[in-house]
XYZ file of C-alpha atoms in Angstrom:
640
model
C 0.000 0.000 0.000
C 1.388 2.916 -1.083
C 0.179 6.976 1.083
C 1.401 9.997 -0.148
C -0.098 12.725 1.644
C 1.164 16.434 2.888
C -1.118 16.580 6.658
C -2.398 14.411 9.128
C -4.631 12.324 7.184
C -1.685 10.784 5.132
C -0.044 9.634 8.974
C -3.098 8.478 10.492
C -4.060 6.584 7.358
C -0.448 4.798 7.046
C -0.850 4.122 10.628
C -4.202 2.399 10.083
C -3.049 0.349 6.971
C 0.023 -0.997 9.349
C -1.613 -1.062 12.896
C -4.706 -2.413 12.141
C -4.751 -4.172 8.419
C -1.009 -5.745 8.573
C -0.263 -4.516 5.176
C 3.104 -2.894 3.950
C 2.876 0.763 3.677
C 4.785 2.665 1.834
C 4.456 6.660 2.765
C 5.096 9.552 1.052
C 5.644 12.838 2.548
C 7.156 16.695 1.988
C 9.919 16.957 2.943
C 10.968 18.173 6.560
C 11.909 21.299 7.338
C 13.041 21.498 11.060
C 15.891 18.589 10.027
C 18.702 18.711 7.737
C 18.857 16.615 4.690
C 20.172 13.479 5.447
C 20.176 9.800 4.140
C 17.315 8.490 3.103
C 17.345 5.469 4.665
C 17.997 7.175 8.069
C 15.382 9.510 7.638
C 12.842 7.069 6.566
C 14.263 4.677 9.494
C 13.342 7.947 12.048
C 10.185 8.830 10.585
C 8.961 5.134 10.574
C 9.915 4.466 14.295
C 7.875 7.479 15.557
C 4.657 6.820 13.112
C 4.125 3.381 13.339
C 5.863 2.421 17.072
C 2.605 3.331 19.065
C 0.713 1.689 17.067
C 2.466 -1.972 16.501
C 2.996 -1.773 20.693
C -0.938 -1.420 21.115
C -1.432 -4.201 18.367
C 1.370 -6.474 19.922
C -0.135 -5.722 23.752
C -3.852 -5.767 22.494
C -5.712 -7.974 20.696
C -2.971 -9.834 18.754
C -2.318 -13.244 18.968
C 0.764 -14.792 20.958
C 2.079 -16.056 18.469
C 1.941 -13.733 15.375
C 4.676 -10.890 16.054
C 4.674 -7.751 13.974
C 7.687 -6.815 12.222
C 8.154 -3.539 11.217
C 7.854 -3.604 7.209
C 7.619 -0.025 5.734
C 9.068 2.309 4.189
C 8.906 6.372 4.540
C 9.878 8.763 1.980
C 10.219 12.715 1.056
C 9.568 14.287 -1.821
C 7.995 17.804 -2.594
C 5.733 16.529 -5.202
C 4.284 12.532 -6.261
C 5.699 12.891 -10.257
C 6.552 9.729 -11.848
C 9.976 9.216 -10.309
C 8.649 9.282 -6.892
C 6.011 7.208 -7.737
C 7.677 4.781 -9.228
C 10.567 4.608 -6.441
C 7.322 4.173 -4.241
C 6.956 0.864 -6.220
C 3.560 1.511 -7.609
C 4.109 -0.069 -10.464
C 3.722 -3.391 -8.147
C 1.555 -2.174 -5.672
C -1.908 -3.068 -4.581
C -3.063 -0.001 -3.468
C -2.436 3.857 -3.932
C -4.090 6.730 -1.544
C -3.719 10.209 -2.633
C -4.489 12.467 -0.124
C -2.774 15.456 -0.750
C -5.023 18.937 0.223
C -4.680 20.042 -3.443
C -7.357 18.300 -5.697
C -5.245 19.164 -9.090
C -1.835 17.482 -7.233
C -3.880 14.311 -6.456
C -5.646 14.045 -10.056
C -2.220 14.838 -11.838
C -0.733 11.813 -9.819
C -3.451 9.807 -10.507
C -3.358 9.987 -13.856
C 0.140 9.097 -13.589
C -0.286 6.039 -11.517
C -2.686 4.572 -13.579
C -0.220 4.862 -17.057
C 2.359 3.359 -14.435
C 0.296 0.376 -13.388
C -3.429 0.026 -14.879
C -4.336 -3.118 -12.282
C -3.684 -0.399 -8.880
C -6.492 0.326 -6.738
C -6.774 4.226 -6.524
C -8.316 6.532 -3.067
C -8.317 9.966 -3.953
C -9.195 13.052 -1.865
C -11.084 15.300 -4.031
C -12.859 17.887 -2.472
C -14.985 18.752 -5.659
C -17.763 16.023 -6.053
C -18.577 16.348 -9.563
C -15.457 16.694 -10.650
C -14.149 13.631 -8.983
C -17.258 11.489 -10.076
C -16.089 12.310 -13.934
C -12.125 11.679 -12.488
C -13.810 8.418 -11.179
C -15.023 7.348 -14.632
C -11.978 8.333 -16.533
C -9.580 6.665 -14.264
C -11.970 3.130 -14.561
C -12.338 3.106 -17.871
C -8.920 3.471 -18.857
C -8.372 0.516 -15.858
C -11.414 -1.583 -17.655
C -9.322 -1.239 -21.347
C -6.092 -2.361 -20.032
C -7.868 -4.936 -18.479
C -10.018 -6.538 -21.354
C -6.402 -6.650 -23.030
C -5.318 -9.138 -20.667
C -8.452 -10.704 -19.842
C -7.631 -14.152 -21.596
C -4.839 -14.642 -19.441
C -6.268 -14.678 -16.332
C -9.943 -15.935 -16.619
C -11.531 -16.785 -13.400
C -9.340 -15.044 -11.672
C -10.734 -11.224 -12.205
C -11.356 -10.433 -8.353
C -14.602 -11.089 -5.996
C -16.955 -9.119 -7.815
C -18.637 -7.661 -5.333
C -17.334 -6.422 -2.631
C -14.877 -3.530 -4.485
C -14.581 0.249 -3.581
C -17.865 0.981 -5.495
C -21.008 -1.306 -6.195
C -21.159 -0.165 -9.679
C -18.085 -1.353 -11.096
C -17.780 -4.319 -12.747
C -16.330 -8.124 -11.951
C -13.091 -6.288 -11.196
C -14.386 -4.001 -8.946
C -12.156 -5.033 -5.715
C -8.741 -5.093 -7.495
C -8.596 -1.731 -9.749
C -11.487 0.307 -8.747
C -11.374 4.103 -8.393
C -12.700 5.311 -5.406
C -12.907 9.532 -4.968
C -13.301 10.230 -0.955
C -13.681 13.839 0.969
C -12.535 13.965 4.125
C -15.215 16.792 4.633
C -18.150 13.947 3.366
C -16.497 10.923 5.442
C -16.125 13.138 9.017
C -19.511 15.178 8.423
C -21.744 11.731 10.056
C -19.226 11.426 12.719
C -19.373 14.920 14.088
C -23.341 15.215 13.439
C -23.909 11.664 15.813
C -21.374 13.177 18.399
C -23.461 16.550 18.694
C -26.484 14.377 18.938
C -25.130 12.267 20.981
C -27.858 12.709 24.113
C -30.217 11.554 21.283
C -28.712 9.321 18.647
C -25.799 8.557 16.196
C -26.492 8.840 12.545
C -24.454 7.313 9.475
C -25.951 8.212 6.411
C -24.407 5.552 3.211
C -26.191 5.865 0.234
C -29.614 7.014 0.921
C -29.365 4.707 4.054
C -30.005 6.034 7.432
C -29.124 3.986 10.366
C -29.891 5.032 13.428
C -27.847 3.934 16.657
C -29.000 5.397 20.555
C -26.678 5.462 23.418
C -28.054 4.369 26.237
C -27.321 4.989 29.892
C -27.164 1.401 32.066
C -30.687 0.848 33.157
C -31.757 1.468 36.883
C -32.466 -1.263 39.462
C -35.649 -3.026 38.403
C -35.942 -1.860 34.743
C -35.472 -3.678 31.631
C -32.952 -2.549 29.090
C -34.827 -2.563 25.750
C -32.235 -4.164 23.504
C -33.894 -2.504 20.265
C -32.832 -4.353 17.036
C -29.476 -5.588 18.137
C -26.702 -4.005 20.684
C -24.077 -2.772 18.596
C -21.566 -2.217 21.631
C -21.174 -1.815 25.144
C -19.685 1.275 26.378
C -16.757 1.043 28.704
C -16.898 0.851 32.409
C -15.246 4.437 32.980
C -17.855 5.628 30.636
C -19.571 7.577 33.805
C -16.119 8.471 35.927
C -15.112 11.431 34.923
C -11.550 10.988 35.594
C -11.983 7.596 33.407
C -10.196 7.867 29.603
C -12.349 7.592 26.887
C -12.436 4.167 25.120
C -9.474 2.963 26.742
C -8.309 -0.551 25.481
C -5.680 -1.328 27.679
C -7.909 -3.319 29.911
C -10.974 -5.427 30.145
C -12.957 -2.246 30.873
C -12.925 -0.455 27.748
C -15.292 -0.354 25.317
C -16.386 -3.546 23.777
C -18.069 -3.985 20.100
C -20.721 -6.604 19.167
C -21.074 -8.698 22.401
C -23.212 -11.897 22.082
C -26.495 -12.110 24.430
C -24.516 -13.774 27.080
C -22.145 -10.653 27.641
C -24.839 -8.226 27.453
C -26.698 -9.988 29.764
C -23.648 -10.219 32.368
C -22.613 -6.296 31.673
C -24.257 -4.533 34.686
C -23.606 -0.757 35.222
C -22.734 -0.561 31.443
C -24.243 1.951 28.852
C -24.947 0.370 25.131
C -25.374 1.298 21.892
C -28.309 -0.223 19.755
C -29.675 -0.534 16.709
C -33.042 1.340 17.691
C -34.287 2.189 14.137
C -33.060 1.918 10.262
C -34.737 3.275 7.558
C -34.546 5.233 4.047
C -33.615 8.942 4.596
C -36.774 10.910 2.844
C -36.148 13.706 0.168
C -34.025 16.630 0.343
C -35.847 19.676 1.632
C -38.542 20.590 -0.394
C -37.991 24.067 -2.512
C -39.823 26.636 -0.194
C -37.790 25.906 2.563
C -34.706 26.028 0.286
C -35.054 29.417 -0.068
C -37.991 29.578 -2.958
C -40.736 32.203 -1.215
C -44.290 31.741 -2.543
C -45.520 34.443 -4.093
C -47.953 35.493 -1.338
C -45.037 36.102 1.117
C -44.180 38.984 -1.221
C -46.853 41.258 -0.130
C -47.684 42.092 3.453
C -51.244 41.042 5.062
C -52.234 44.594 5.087
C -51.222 45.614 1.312
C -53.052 42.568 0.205
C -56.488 43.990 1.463
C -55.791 47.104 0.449
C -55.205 46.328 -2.920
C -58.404 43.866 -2.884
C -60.297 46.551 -1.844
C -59.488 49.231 -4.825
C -60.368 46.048 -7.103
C -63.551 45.501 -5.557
C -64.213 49.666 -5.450
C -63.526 49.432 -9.227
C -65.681 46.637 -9.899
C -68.471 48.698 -7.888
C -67.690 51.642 -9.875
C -68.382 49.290 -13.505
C -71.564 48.282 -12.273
C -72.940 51.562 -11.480
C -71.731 52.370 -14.892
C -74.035 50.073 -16.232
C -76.748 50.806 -13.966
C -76.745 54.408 -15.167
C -76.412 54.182 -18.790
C -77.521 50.766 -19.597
C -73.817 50.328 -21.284
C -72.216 46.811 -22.536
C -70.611 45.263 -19.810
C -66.927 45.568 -21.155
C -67.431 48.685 -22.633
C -68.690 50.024 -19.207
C -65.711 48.181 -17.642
C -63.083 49.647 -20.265
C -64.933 53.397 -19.450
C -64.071 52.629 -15.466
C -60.319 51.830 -16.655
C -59.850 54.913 -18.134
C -61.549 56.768 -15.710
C -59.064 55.478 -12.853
C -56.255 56.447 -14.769
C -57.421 59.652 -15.593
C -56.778 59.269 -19.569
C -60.672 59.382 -20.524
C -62.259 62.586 -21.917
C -64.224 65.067 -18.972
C -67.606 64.054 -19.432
C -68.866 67.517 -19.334
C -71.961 67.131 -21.641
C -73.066 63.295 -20.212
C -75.893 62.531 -17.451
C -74.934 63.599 -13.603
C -74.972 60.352 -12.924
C -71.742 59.458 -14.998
C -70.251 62.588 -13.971
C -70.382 61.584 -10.393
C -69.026 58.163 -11.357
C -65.760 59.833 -13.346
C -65.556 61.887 -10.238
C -65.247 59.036 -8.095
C -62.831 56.471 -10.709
C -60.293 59.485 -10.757
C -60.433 59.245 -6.803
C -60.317 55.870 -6.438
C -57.214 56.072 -9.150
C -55.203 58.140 -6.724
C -55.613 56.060 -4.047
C -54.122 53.306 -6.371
C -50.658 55.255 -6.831
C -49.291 54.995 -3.122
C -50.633 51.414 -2.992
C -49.216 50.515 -6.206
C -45.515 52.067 -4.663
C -46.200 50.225 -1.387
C -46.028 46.713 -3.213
C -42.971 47.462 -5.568
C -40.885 48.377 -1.830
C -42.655 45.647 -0.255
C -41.357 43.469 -2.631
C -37.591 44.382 -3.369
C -37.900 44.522 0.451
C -38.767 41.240 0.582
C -35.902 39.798 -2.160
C -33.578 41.670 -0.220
C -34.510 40.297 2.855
C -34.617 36.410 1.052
C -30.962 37.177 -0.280
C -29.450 38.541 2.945
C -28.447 36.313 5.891
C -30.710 35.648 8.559
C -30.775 36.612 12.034
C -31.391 34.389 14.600
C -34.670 34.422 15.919
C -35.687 36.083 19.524
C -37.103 32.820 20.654
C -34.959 30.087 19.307
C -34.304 27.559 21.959
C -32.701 23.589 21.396
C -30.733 24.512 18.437
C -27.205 23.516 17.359
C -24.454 26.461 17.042
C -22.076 25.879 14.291
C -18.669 27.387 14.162
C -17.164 28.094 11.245
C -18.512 27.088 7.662
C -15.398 26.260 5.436
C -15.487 22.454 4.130
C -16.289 20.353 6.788
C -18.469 23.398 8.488
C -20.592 23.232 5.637
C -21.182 19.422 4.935
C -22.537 19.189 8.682
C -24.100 21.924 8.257
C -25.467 20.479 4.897
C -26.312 17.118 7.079
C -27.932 18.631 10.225
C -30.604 20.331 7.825
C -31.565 17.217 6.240
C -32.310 15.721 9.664
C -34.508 18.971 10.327
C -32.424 20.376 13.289
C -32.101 24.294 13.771
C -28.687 25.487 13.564
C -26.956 28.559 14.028
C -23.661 29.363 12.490
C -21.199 31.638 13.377
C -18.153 32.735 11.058
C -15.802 35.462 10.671
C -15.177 35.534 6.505
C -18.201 37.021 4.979
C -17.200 35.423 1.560
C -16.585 32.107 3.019
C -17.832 29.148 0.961
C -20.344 28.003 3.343
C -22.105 31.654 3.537
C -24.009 30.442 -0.242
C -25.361 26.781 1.646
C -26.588 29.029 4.393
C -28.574 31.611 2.492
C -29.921 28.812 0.396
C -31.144 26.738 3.409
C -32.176 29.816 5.006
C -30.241 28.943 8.171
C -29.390 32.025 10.791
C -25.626 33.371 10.719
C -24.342 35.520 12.895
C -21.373 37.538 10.856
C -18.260 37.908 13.482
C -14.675 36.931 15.498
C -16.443 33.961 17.994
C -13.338 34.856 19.606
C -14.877 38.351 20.509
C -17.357 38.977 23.198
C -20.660 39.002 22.342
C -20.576 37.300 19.142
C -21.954 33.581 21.174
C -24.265 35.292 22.841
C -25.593 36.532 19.456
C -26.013 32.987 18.395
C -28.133 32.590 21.565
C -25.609 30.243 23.268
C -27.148 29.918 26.524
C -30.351 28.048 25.188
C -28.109 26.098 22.343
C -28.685 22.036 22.966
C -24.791 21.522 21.243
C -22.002 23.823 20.066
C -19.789 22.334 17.368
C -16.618 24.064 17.016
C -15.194 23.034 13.633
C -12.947 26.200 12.664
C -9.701 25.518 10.970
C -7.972 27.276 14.172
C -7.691 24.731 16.875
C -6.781 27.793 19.638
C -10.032 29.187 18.219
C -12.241 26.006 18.231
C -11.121 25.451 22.266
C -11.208 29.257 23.155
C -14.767 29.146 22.203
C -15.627 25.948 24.135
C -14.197 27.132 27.071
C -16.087 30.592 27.033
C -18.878 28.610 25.830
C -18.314 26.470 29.351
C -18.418 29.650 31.471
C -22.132 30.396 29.943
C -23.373 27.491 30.572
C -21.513 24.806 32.106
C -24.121 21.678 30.985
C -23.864 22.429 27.007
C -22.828 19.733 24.970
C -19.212 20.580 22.872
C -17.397 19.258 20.434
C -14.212 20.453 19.218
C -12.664 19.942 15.744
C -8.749 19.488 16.775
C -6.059 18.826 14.017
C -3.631 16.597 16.499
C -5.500 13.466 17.841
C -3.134 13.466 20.921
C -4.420 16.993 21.222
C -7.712 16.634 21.090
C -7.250 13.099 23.515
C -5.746 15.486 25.904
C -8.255 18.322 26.101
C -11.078 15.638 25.656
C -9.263 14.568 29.152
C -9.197 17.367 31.083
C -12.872 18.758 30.056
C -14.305 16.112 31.289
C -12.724 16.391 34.513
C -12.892 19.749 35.081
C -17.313 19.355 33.321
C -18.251 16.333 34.554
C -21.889 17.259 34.045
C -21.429 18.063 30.773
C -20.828 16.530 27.449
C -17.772 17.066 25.632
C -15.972 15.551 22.670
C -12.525 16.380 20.644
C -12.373 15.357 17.471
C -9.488 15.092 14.816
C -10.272 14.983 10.744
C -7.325 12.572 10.528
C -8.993 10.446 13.110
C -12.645 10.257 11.837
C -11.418 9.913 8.166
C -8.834 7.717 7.843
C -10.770 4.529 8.409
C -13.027 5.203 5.576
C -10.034 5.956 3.533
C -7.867 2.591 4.846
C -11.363 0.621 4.223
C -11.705 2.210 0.217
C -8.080 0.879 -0.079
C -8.892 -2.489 0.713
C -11.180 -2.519 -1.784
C -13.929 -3.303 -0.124
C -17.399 -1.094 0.082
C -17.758 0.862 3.700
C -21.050 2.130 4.374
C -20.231 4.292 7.141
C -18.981 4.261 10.453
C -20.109 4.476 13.966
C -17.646 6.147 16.582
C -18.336 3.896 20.188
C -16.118 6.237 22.473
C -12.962 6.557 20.706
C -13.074 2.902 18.720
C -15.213 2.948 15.441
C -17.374 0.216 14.242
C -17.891 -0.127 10.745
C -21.081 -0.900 8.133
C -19.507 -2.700 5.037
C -21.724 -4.715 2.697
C -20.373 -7.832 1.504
C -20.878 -10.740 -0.738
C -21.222 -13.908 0.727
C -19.887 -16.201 -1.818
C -15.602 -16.583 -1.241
C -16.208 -16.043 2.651
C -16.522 -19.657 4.403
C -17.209 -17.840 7.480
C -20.468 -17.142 6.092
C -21.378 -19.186 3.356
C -23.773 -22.163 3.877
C -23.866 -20.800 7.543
C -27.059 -19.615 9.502
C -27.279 -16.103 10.596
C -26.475 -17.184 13.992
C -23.807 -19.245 12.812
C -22.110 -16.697 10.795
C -22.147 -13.874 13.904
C -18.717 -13.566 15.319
C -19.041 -11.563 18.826
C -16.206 -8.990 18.801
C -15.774 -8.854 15.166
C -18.516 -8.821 13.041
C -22.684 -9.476 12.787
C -25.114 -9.651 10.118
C -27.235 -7.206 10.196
C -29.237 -7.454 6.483
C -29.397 -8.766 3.235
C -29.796 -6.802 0.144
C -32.583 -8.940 -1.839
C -32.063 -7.044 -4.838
C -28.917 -8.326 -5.344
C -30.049 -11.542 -6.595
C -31.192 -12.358 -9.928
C -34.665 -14.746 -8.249
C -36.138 -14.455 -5.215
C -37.250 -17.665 -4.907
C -36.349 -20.484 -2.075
C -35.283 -19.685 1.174
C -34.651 -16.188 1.076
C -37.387 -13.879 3.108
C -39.716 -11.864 0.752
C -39.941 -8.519 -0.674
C -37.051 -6.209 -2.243
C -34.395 -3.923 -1.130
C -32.835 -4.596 2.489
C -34.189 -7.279 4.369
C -33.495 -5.514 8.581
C -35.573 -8.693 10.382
C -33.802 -11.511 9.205
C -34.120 -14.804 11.268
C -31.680 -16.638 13.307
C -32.049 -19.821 11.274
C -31.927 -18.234 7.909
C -28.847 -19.926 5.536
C -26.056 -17.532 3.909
C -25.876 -18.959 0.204
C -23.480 -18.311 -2.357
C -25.025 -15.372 -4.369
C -26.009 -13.087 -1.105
C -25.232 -9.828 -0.650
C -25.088 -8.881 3.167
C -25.058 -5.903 5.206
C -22.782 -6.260 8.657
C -21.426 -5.041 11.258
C -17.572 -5.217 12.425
C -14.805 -3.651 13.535
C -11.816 -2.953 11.633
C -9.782 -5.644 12.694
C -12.718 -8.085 12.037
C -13.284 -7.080 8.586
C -9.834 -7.645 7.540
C -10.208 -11.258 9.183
C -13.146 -11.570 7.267
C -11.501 -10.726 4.007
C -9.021 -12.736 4.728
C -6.178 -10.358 5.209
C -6.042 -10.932 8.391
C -2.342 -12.881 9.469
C 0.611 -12.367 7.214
C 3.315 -14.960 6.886
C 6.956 -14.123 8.473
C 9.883 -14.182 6.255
């Protein structure tokens, strides 16, 4: 596996490849500028001992087995940009898998055009922040992998990959060995730090369309009965509720623990869980009006609107007395009234009283028409102006989420707490920041201003807020604002967007000692999206991800046929507690529903205990990292 990355995400994802996957990474970074050149090999020899020690210690003193060491196998080099030298000294040519997450999306394109000239059977991840740029990358990049493919098809029949279970469920039989997969770090955190805001209520991964649904719940009181929902997903750890206790810790028996069977959640008293409480299809985006569309009727204020149907119905009285008096044609008499309103008829000096009188009053009720007539056209540039302009937050607003900063990942959670129908406030300093658009077009309240300046939270109406997500690109900014946000109210839910994951492990720390009443998370990008990254280079298709504490459990959908830990096995059978759990089956994927597979279409949620695996299912499960790999089958490597 070859990383080439210039930030965080690049470390954290080599890290995951070699900590959790066992593969060989190869990693790619600018070069360092608080060193001195030096050898290669003792620079990559440095930088590999400080990236990847921590983790192959946890691994070795975790969960691994006694007898299957880890030997450090990787490599680390610097260069300023990935052209074809690098890449090929990289070994991509003979490499299974190639990540480019560089910030720049024309740097990662450019070197993914290259790769694929260099080797057209490598598995590309590439961080584009534009989506439809990177769907038409996508296409480009498989096609060109499909030709050189067909070309060497007859050499290698039956042996074109699992089908299946690649990057992306549209490819073809190939899919899992040279699919293109195009990933934004903004799209794969955005879930993650939605569920942890929420997380008094629910966590949320939305894959596809696909909303799952997964509540935290507090260990039950004396007497009651835990309702276990669909399934338990996990149970939290046993320092969940000390507030001196660290967060997911798995250096013990009392840290977190994913997909127990019924026996262990039976025995696990004093324990909060997670469970499957509800999944379902996420409706339609919002519908146009509240995008930002005003009817027509909102135009005009109550007040102008019977005004103005009151000069209509004056001027229909005025056409009917027309016709009274002279016994007129109907639309002649109405045409007369018309002209009479706007004063452009002849006097009607030598006509009847009556139709004096009746000119008289038409040129009256015409001057009362001007002022209304100049009331509606200010009403209603008012009223575009108003529409185009940012909101301000309501006097009343109570329960709402306030949103700091709307740059990339600001504005897909923003994007993603709208389409779950929760009122946010946002709060940013740039006025031509690229979130400020998504907000006028959703209509969502912004308050304009420095968060790190007094008065500017309390504009956003902080002290009745349910959540305060701090997700500037400043991490002295995001925890400056927490911590005033603290002094407000000292029970508001916070999470911080931190760049360093030891950082934000170390202020998760101490807020919750110093707030035990309250809820606080720290969050790093690297940290929420490198698994979805590590799982796209495995070539296998990630749904989405759950964060338990600080351990993530994944949703990957999977064929069944190639897996004997599934195949021909029950559903019962096939659940491995600790690693991974059927949760579905996708019916659709089959060419006949007929047999023993349950009825209907789509995903099948109820399935039964008893219910066999067969060859050409497509399942939806559960697991954690480590399981999956198992799973896969990529799970012990061989010493040499």
């Amino acid at each position: 596996m070859v990383v080439c990355g210039d930030d965080g995400l690049a470390h954290r994802l080599a890290t995951e490849l070699r900590g959790v996957y066992r593969e060989q990474v190869v990693l790619v970074v600018p070069p360092s500028r608080r060193t001195p050149p030096q050898p290669m090999a003792g620079r990559a020899r440095a930088a590999s001992a400080a990236l990847f020690g921590r983790m192959v210690t946890a691994v070795n003193r975790g969960t691994a087995d006694s007898d299957d060491t880890l030997v450090p196998d990787e490599r680390v080099m610097e260069a300023a940009e990935p052209t074809e030298s690098v890449l090929a000294d990289a070994g991509v040519d003979r490499a299974a898998a190639l990540a480019l997450v560089y910030d720049d999306d024309e740097t990662n394109i450019r070197a993914a055009l290259t790769a694929r000239r260099l080797n057209p059977r490598l598995r590309l991840v590439l961080r584009l922040y534009n989506r439809r740029l990177g769907q038409h990358i996508e296409e480009l990049l498989d096609q060109a992998a499909e030709l050189a493919a067909g070309a060497t098809a007859g050499h290698r029949d039956g042996h074109g990959g699992h089908g299946g279970h690649g990057g992306h469920g549209g490819h073809g039989g190939h899919g899992a060995d040279i699919a293109t997969t195009v990933l934004s770090d903004a799209d794969t955190t955005a879930p993650a730090l939605v569920a942890t805001a929420l997380v008094g209520t629910s966590k949320v991964v939305d894959a596809e369309g696909l909303l799952l649904r997964a509540v935290e719940r507090r260990p039950p009181r004396p007497g009651e009965v835990a309702d276990p929902g669909l399934c338990t997903l996990a149970l939290l750890s046993a320092t969940s509720n000390d507030p001196a206790g660290a967060e997911g810790s798995e250096d013990s028996g009392d840290g977190p623990r994913l997909l127990p069977d019924a026996e262990a959640v039976a025995a696990a008293t004093g324990r909060g869980a997670v469970v499957l409480e509800q999944v379902s299809y996420s409706g339609p985006p919002l519908p146009a009006r509240r995008a930002g569309v005003m009817p027509f009727a909102s135009l005009f204020s109550a007040r102008l609107r019977w005004s103005l149907a009151g000069l209509v119905a004056a001027v229909v009285a005025l056409a009917v007395a027309l016709i009274v008096v002279t016994d007129d044609h109907p639309l002649h008499a109405i045409y007369i009234t018309l002209l009479d309103l706007f004063a452009i008829n002849d006097p009607a000096v030598d006509a009847p009283l009556g139709q004096q009188v009746l000119q008289l009053l038409s040129g009256l009720v015409g001057l009362l028409l001007l002022p209304v007539l100049l009331a509606a056209v200010l009403e209603a540039l008012g009223t575009f102006r108003t529409a185009s302009a940012l909101r301000k937050p309501p006097r009343g607003l109570s329960g709402h989420v306030v949103l700091l900063g709307l740059g990339k990942i600001g504005t897909r959670v923003l994007t993603r707490l709208r389409e779950l129908h929760i009122p946010v406030v946002c709060v940013e300093a740039d006025p031509e920041a690229r979130g400020m658009a998504v907000a006028r077009r959703l209509r969502v309240p912004v308050v304009v201003g420095d968060v790190t300046q007094e008065g500017v939270l309390e504009s956003a109406k902080i002290h009745r807020a349910d959540a305060l997500l701090a997700l500037t690109s400043v991490d002295t900014t995001n925890l400056e604002a927490v911590l005033y946000a603290r002094s407000v109210r000292p029970d508001l839910r916070a999470v911080l967007r931190l760049y360093d994951d030891d950082f934000a492990k170390a202020v998760y720390r101490t807020l919750r000692t110093a707030h035990p009443a309250a809820l606080t998370r720290s969050r790093s990008v690297s940290h929420l999206a490198a698994p979805a990254f590590a799982g796209a280079m495995m070539g296998r298709q990630i749904l989405g991800a759950i964060p338990v504490e600080r351990r993530v459990l994944l949703f990957a959908a999977v064929v069944v046929d190639g897996h004997p830990q599934l195949e021909g096995r029950t559903v019962a059978e096939a659940f491995r507690p600790g690693a991974w759990r059927v949760l579905a089956l996708d019916t659709a994927a089959r060419g006949d529903t007929a047999g023993a597979e349950p009825p209907g279409s789509g995903l099948v949620w109820d399935l039964p205990d008893t219910y066999v695996l067969r060859a050409g299912d497509r399942v939806v499960l559960a697991a954690t990292r480590r399981g999956l790999a198992e799973l896969l089958g990529r799970r012990t490597r061989s010493p040499r």
